Short mmCIF file of C-alpha atoms in Angstrom, two decimals:
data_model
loop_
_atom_site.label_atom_id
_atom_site.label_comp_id
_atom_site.label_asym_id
_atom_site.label_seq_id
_atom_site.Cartn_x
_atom_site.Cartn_y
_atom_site.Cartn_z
CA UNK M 1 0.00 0.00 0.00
CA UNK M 2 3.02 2.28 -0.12
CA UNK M 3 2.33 2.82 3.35
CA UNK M 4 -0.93 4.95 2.57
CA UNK M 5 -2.37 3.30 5.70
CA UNK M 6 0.77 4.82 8.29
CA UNK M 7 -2.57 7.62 8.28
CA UNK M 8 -4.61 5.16 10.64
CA UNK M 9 -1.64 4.54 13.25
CA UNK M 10 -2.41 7.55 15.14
CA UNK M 11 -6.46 7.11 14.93
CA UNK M 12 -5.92 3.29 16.04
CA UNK M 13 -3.64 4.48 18.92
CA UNK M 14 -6.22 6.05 20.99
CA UNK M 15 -7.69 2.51 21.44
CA UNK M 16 -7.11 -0.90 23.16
CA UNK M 17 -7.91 -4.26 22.48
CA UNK M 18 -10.49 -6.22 24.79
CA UNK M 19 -9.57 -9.62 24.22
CA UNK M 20 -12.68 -11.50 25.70
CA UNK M 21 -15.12 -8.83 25.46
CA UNK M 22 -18.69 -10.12 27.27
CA UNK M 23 -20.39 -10.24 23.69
CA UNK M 24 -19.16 -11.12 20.16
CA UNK M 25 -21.40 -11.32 17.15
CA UNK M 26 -19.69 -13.45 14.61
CA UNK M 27 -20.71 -13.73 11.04
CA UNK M 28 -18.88 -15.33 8.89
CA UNK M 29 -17.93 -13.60 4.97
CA UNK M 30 -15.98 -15.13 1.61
CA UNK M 31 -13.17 -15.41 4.00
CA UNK M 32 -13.80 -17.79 6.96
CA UNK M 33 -12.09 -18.57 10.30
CA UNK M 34 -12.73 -20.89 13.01
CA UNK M 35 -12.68 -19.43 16.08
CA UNK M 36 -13.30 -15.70 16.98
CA UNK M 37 -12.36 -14.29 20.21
CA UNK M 38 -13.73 -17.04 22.54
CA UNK M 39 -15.63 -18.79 20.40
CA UNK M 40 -14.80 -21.46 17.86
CA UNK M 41 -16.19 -23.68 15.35
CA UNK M 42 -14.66 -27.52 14.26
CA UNK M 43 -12.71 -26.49 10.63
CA UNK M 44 -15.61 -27.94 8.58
CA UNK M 45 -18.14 -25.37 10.03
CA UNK M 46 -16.47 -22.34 9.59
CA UNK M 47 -18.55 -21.68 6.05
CA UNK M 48 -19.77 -18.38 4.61
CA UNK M 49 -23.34 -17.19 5.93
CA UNK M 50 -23.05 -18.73 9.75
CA UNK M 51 -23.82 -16.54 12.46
CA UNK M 52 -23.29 -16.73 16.36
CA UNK M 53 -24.26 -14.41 18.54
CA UNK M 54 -23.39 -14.90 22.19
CA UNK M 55 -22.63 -13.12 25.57
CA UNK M 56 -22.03 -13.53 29.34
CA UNK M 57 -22.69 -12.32 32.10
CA UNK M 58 -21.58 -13.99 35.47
CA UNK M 59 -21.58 -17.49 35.72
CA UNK M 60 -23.72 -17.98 32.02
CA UNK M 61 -23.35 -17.51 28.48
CA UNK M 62 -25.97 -17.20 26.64
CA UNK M 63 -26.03 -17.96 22.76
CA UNK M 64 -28.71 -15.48 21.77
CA UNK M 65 -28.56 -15.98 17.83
CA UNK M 66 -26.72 -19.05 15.71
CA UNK M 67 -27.43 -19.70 11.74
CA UNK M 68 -26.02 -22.98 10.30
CA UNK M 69 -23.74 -23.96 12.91
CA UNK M 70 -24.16 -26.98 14.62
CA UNK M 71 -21.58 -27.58 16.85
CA UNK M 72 -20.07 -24.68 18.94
CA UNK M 73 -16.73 -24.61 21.03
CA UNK M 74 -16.94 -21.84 23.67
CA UNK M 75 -13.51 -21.21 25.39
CA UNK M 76 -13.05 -19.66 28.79
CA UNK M 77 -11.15 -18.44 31.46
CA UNK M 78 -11.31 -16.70 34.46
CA UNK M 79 -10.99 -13.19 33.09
CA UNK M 80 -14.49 -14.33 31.96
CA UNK M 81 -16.03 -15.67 34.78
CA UNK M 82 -14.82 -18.15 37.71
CA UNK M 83 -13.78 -21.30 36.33
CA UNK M 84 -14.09 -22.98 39.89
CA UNK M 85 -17.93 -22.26 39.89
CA UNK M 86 -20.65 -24.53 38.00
CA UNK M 87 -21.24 -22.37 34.34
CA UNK M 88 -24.16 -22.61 32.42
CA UNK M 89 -24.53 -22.37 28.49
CA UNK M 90 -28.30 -21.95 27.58
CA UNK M 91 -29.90 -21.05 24.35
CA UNK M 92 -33.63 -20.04 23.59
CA UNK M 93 -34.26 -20.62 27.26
CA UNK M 94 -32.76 -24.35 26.61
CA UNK M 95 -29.72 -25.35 28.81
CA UNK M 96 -26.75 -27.21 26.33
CA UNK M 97 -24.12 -27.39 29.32
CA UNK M 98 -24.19 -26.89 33.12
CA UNK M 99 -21.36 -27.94 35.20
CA UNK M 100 -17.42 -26.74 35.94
CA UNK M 101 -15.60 -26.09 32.90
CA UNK M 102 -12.77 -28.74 32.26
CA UNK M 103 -9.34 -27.27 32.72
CA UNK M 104 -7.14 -28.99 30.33
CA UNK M 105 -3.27 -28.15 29.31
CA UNK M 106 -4.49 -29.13 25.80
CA UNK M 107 -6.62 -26.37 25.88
CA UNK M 108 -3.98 -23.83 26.25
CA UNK M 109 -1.53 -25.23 23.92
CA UNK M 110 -4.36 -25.44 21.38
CA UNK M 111 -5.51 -21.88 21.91
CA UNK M 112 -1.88 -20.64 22.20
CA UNK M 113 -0.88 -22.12 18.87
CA UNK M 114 -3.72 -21.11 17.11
CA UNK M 115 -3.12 -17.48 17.13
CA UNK M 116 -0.09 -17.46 18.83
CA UNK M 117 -1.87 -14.75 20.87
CA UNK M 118 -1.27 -14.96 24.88
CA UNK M 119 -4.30 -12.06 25.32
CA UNK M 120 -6.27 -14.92 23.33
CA UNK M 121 -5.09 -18.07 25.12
CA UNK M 122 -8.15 -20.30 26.85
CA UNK M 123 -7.71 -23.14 29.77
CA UNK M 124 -11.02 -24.57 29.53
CA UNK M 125 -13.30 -25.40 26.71
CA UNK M 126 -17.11 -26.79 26.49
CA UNK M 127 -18.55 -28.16 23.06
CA UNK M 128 -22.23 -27.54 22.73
CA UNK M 129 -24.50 -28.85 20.24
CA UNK M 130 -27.26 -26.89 19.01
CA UNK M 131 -30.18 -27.54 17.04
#
């Protein structure tokens, strides 16, 4: 770009990342990914047109909003909530998971090496299914 965009440096200064902000809408374009912030998709769902929309709040996320995905990965950690407490996952007043999130060092190394990322690294994970 013949570093036309050195203009937006200053403009993007004045702001910071939130890492695991308490909602993310996720739709996906031409160009796909499969995960986004905390939330993740297995490789062969991460298609143009899906759609999650999810956010928590204290001990429970709620997916408020999902088009064509079937199977949802939603990562946490404690700067989300408190991993030693029970967690809920609903959607449409339906609960998919209640219990403790499972810690696992497989976890981190997966979230770590995804991105590379340590704002965007994850030590528990729970796989919901939704309809």
């Amino acid at each position: 770009m013949n570093l036309e965009d050195k203009v937006a440096l200053p403009w993007m200064a004045k702001f910071s990342r939130n890492p695991v902000p308490s909602r993310v809408v996720w739709k996906q374009a031409s160009t796909t990914h499969d995960r986004f912030y905390w939330l993740a998709v297995p490789p062969d769902e991460a298609k143009p047109g899906t759609l999650v929309d999810a956010k928590f709040d204290k001990q429970t996320i709620e997916i408020m909003s999902v088009e064509k995905v079937t199977k949802l990965l939603i990562r946490l950690d404690n700067r989300m909530l408190d991993l030693e407490k029970p967690v809920k996952v609903t959607h449409k007043g339906r609960v998919l998971f209640e219990g403790v999130a499972p810690r696992t060092a497989g976890t981190l190394v997966k979230t770590l090496a995804g991105r590379g990322d340590p704002k965007l690294v994850f030590d528990a994970e729970v796989i919901v299914m939704l309809p």
